[in-house]
């Protein structure tokens, strides 16, 4: 099964890179698409750096010492990225091709890249710790992915934030949303990380993602208050608040994790 997943991951990785860069290359000569093109060219590079750094530094001991397994989990990561791109379109109704690339929408390009990098962080965190095999990474990252999509769907249903980014090309809104996504992903990623003990414990241990719910509630309130704001400075400041909340949450998640284990 491990080799089947490996071969499938290679296929999905090659498919992702071909479709991604082919689409970007097709509009390379269009001058007014410069920002979107360069942004999209850089996104997979950032993901590679994240995946490489995680698998060589924080993954299971049998992974960080093996070139094969480092490569294995990097291509598994890009397979994860490929699949999540389809899920983003399916559940969040965002098309990186139509809504960002072809329409030269800088706001949507920033949003798509932010979501991709955020989900990449969740996958990377799922690699942190010891585990018996690839399926533990898949289970942990899937929990983070499901929670991410559900929380963003709630946010969008309440505030229509994604609709405004896409239709209004609202870059200031995209800035704070992308920073929110990164903060959210850090919390969910932390909840998905750690040594594998059992499937039951993985679900229980993931419950420490609860600060992500608070973060979404905070963002809903803020978006309803500042829904008409176009100030990039204000958006960046709000984004820093989101990230600050996430960092503070991370500092105390470990203590809560120990408390949950004590209850078990």
Coordinates of C-alpha atoms in Angstrom, one line a residue:
X1 CA 0.0 0.0 0.0
X2 CA 2.9 2.4 0.8
X3 CA 4.2 2.1 -2.7
X4 CA 0.8 2.5 -4.3
X5 CA 0.3 5.7 -2.4
X6 CA 3.8 6.8 -3.4
X7 CA 3.1 6.2 -7.1
X8 CA -0.2 7.9 -6.9
X9 CA 1.4 10.9 -5.1
X10 CA 4.0 11.2 -7.8
X11 CA 1.2 11.3 -10.5
X12 CA -0.8 13.9 -8.6
X13 CA 2.3 16.0 -8.0
X14 CA 3.3 16.0 -11.6
X15 CA -0.3 16.8 -12.6
X16 CA -0.3 19.7 -10.1
X17 CA 2.9 21.2 -11.4
X18 CA 2.0 20.8 -15.1
X19 CA -1.4 22.3 -14.8
X20 CA -0.3 25.1 -12.5
X21 CA 2.7 26.3 -14.4
X22 CA 1.2 25.7 -17.8
X23 CA -1.7 27.9 -17.0
X24 CA 0.6 30.6 -15.7
X25 CA 2.9 30.3 -18.7
X26 CA 0.0 30.8 -21.1
X27 CA -0.6 34.3 -19.9
X28 CA 3.1 35.2 -19.3
X29 CA 3.2 37.7 -22.2
X30 CA 0.2 39.6 -20.9
X31 CA 1.8 42.6 -19.2
X32 CA -1.0 43.6 -16.8
X33 CA -1.0 40.2 -15.2
X34 CA 2.5 40.6 -13.8
X35 CA 1.5 40.6 -10.1
X36 CA -0.7 37.5 -10.4
X37 CA 1.8 35.6 -12.5
X38 CA 4.7 36.2 -10.2
X39 CA 2.6 35.4 -7.1
X40 CA 1.5 32.1 -8.5
X41 CA 5.0 31.2 -9.7
X42 CA 6.2 31.7 -6.2
X43 CA 3.5 29.8 -4.3
X44 CA 4.6 26.2 -5.1
X45 CA 8.2 27.3 -4.2
X46 CA 7.1 28.4 -0.8
X47 CA 5.2 25.1 -0.3
X48 CA 8.3 23.1 -1.3
X49 CA 10.4 25.0 1.2
X50 CA 7.8 24.3 3.9
X51 CA 7.6 20.6 3.1
X52 CA 11.3 20.2 2.8
X53 CA 12.1 21.9 6.0
X54 CA 9.5 19.9 7.9
X55 CA 10.4 16.5 6.6
X56 CA 14.2 17.1 7.1
X57 CA 13.9 18.6 10.6
X58 CA 10.7 17.7 12.5
X59 CA 9.2 14.5 10.9
X60 CA 9.6 11.0 12.4
X61 CA 13.1 9.8 13.0
X62 CA 12.9 7.2 10.2
X63 CA 11.9 10.0 7.8
X64 CA 14.5 12.7 8.6
X65 CA 17.3 10.1 8.2
X66 CA 16.1 8.8 4.8
X67 CA 16.3 10.6 1.5
X68 CA 13.6 8.3 0.1
X69 CA 11.1 9.1 2.8
X70 CA 11.9 12.8 2.7
X71 CA 11.1 12.7 -1.0
X72 CA 8.1 10.5 -0.3
X73 CA 6.4 12.9 2.1
X74 CA 7.2 15.9 -0.1
X75 CA 5.4 14.5 -3.1
X76 CA 2.6 13.3 -0.7
X77 CA 2.4 17.0 0.4
X78 CA 2.0 18.2 -3.2
X79 CA -0.6 15.5 -3.9
X80 CA -2.4 16.9 -0.8
X81 CA -2.1 20.3 -2.3
X82 CA -3.5 19.1 -5.7
X83 CA -6.5 17.5 -4.0
X84 CA -7.2 20.5 -1.7
X85 CA -7.3 22.8 -4.8
X86 CA -10.3 20.8 -6.0
X87 CA -11.9 20.9 -2.5
X88 CA -11.4 24.7 -2.4
X89 CA -13.3 25.1 -5.6
X90 CA -16.0 22.6 -4.5
X91 CA -16.7 23.9 -1.0
X92 CA -15.5 27.5 -1.1
X93 CA -16.3 28.2 -4.8
X94 CA -12.9 29.7 -5.6
X95 CA -11.3 29.0 -8.9
X96 CA -7.6 30.0 -9.1
X97 CA -7.9 29.9 -12.9
X98 CA -11.1 31.9 -13.5
X99 CA -11.3 34.1 -10.4
X100 CA -7.6 35.0 -10.2
X101 CA -5.5 34.1 -13.2
X102 CA -7.7 34.9 -16.1
X103 CA -9.4 37.9 -14.5
X104 CA -6.1 39.3 -13.2
X105 CA -7.7 39.6 -9.7
X106 CA -4.9 40.4 -7.3
X107 CA -7.1 40.0 -4.3
X108 CA -8.2 36.5 -5.3
X109 CA -4.6 35.5 -6.1
X110 CA -3.5 36.5 -2.7
X111 CA -6.5 34.7 -1.1
X112 CA -5.8 31.5 -3.1
X113 CA -2.1 31.5 -2.3
X114 CA -2.9 32.2 1.4
X115 CA -5.3 29.2 1.5
X116 CA -2.8 26.9 -0.3
X117 CA 0.1 27.9 2.0
X118 CA -2.2 27.6 5.1
X119 CA -3.3 24.1 4.1
X120 CA 0.3 23.3 3.4
X121 CA 1.2 24.3 6.9
X122 CA -1.5 21.9 8.3
X123 CA 0.0 19.1 6.3
X124 CA 3.5 19.9 7.4
X125 CA 2.4 20.0 11.1
X126 CA 0.8 16.6 10.6
X127 CA 4.3 15.3 9.7
X128 CA 5.7 16.4 13.1
X129 CA 6.1 13.6 15.6
X130 CA 6.6 9.8 15.5
X131 CA 4.1 7.5 13.7
X132 CA 3.9 4.0 12.2
X133 CA 3.4 5.1 8.6
X134 CA 2.1 7.4 5.9
X135 CA -1.6 6.9 6.9
X136 CA -1.1 8.6 10.2
X137 CA -0.1 11.8 8.3
X138 CA -3.1 11.4 6.0
X139 CA -5.5 11.0 9.0
X140 CA -4.0 14.0 10.9
X141 CA -3.9 16.3 7.9
X142 CA -7.4 15.3 6.9
X143 CA -8.7 16.3 10.3
X144 CA -7.1 19.7 9.9
X145 CA -8.4 20.1 6.4
X146 CA -12.0 19.2 7.3
X147 CA -11.9 21.7 10.3
X148 CA -10.4 24.4 8.1
X149 CA -13.0 24.1 5.3
X150 CA -15.9 24.0 7.8
X151 CA -14.7 27.1 9.7
X152 CA -14.1 29.1 6.5
X153 CA -17.5 28.1 5.2
X154 CA -19.1 29.4 8.4
X155 CA -17.1 32.6 8.1
X156 CA -18.1 33.1 4.5
X157 CA -21.7 32.2 5.1
X158 CA -21.9 34.9 7.8
X159 CA -19.8 37.7 6.2
X160 CA -19.7 36.9 2.4
X161 CA -16.0 37.7 2.7
X162 CA -14.9 35.5 -0.2
X163 CA -17.7 36.8 -2.5
X164 CA -16.5 40.3 -1.8
X165 CA -12.9 39.5 -2.5
X166 CA -13.8 37.8 -5.8
X167 CA -16.4 40.2 -7.1
X168 CA -15.0 43.5 -5.8
X169 CA -11.3 42.8 -6.2
X170 CA -10.9 44.0 -2.6
X171 CA -7.2 43.7 -1.9
X172 CA -7.4 45.1 1.6
X173 CA -10.0 42.4 2.5
X174 CA -7.8 39.8 0.9
X175 CA -4.9 40.9 3.1
X176 CA -6.6 40.3 6.4
X177 CA -8.3 37.2 5.2
X178 CA -5.0 35.7 4.1
X179 CA -3.4 36.5 7.5
X180 CA -6.5 35.0 9.2
X181 CA -6.0 31.8 7.2
X182 CA -2.4 31.6 8.2
X183 CA -3.2 32.1 11.9
X184 CA -6.1 29.5 11.6
X185 CA -3.7 27.0 9.9
X186 CA -1.2 27.4 12.7
X187 CA -3.8 26.4 15.3
X188 CA -5.2 23.5 13.3
X189 CA -1.7 22.4 12.4
X190 CA -0.6 22.3 16.0
X191 CA -3.7 20.2 16.8
X192 CA -2.8 17.8 14.1
X193 CA 0.8 17.4 15.2
X194 CA 2.4 15.1 17.7
X195 CA 3.3 11.4 18.2
X196 CA 0.7 8.9 17.1
X197 CA -0.8 6.7 19.8
X198 CA -4.1 5.5 18.4
X199 CA -6.9 6.7 16.1
X200 CA -9.1 7.4 19.1
X201 CA -6.5 9.4 20.8
X202 CA -5.8 11.3 17.6
X203 CA -9.4 12.5 17.5
X204 CA -9.3 13.4 21.2
X205 CA -6.0 15.2 20.9
X206 CA -7.3 17.2 17.9
X207 CA -9.9 18.8 20.2
X208 CA -7.3 21.3 21.2
X209 CA -8.1 23.1 18.0
X210 CA -10.9 24.9 20.0
X211 CA -9.0 28.3 19.8
X212 CA -9.6 28.2 16.0
X213 CA -13.4 28.4 16.7
X214 CA -12.8 31.5 18.9
X215 CA -10.6 33.0 16.1
X216 CA -13.4 32.6 13.6
X217 CA -15.9 34.1 15.9
X218 CA -13.6 37.1 16.4
X219 CA -13.1 37.5 12.7
X220 CA -16.9 37.3 12.0
X221 CA -17.4 40.2 14.5
X222 CA -14.6 42.2 13.0
X223 CA -15.7 41.7 9.4
X224 CA -19.2 42.8 10.3
X225 CA -17.9 45.9 11.9
X226 CA -15.4 46.8 9.2
X227 CA -17.2 45.3 6.2
X228 CA -17.0 48.6 4.2
X229 CA -13.4 49.4 5.0
X230 CA -10.9 49.6 2.2
X231 CA -7.9 50.6 4.2
X232 CA -4.9 48.3 3.7
X233 CA -3.2 49.6 6.8
X234 CA -6.3 48.7 8.9
X235 CA -6.5 45.3 7.3
X236 CA -2.8 44.6 8.0
X237 CA -3.3 45.6 11.6
X238 CA -6.3 43.4 11.9
X239 CA -4.3 40.6 10.3
X240 CA -1.6 41.0 13.0
X241 CA -4.3 40.7 15.6
X242 CA -5.3 37.4 14.1
X243 CA -1.8 36.1 14.0
X244 CA -1.1 37.4 17.5
X245 CA -4.1 35.5 18.8
X246 CA -2.9 32.3 17.0
X247 CA 0.6 32.6 18.4
X248 CA -0.7 33.1 22.0
X249 CA -3.0 30.1 21.4
X250 CA 0.0 28.0 20.3
X251 CA 1.9 28.9 23.5
X252 CA -0.9 27.4 25.6
X253 CA -2.0 24.5 23.4
X254 CA 0.7 22.2 24.8
X255 CA -0.5 22.7 28.4
X256 CA -4.1 21.9 27.3
X257 CA -2.8 18.9 25.4
X258 CA -1.3 17.5 28.6
X259 CA -4.5 18.2 30.5
X260 CA -6.6 16.3 27.9
X261 CA -4.2 13.3 28.2
X262 CA -4.5 13.4 31.9
X263 CA -8.3 13.2 31.6
X264 CA -7.9 10.1 29.3

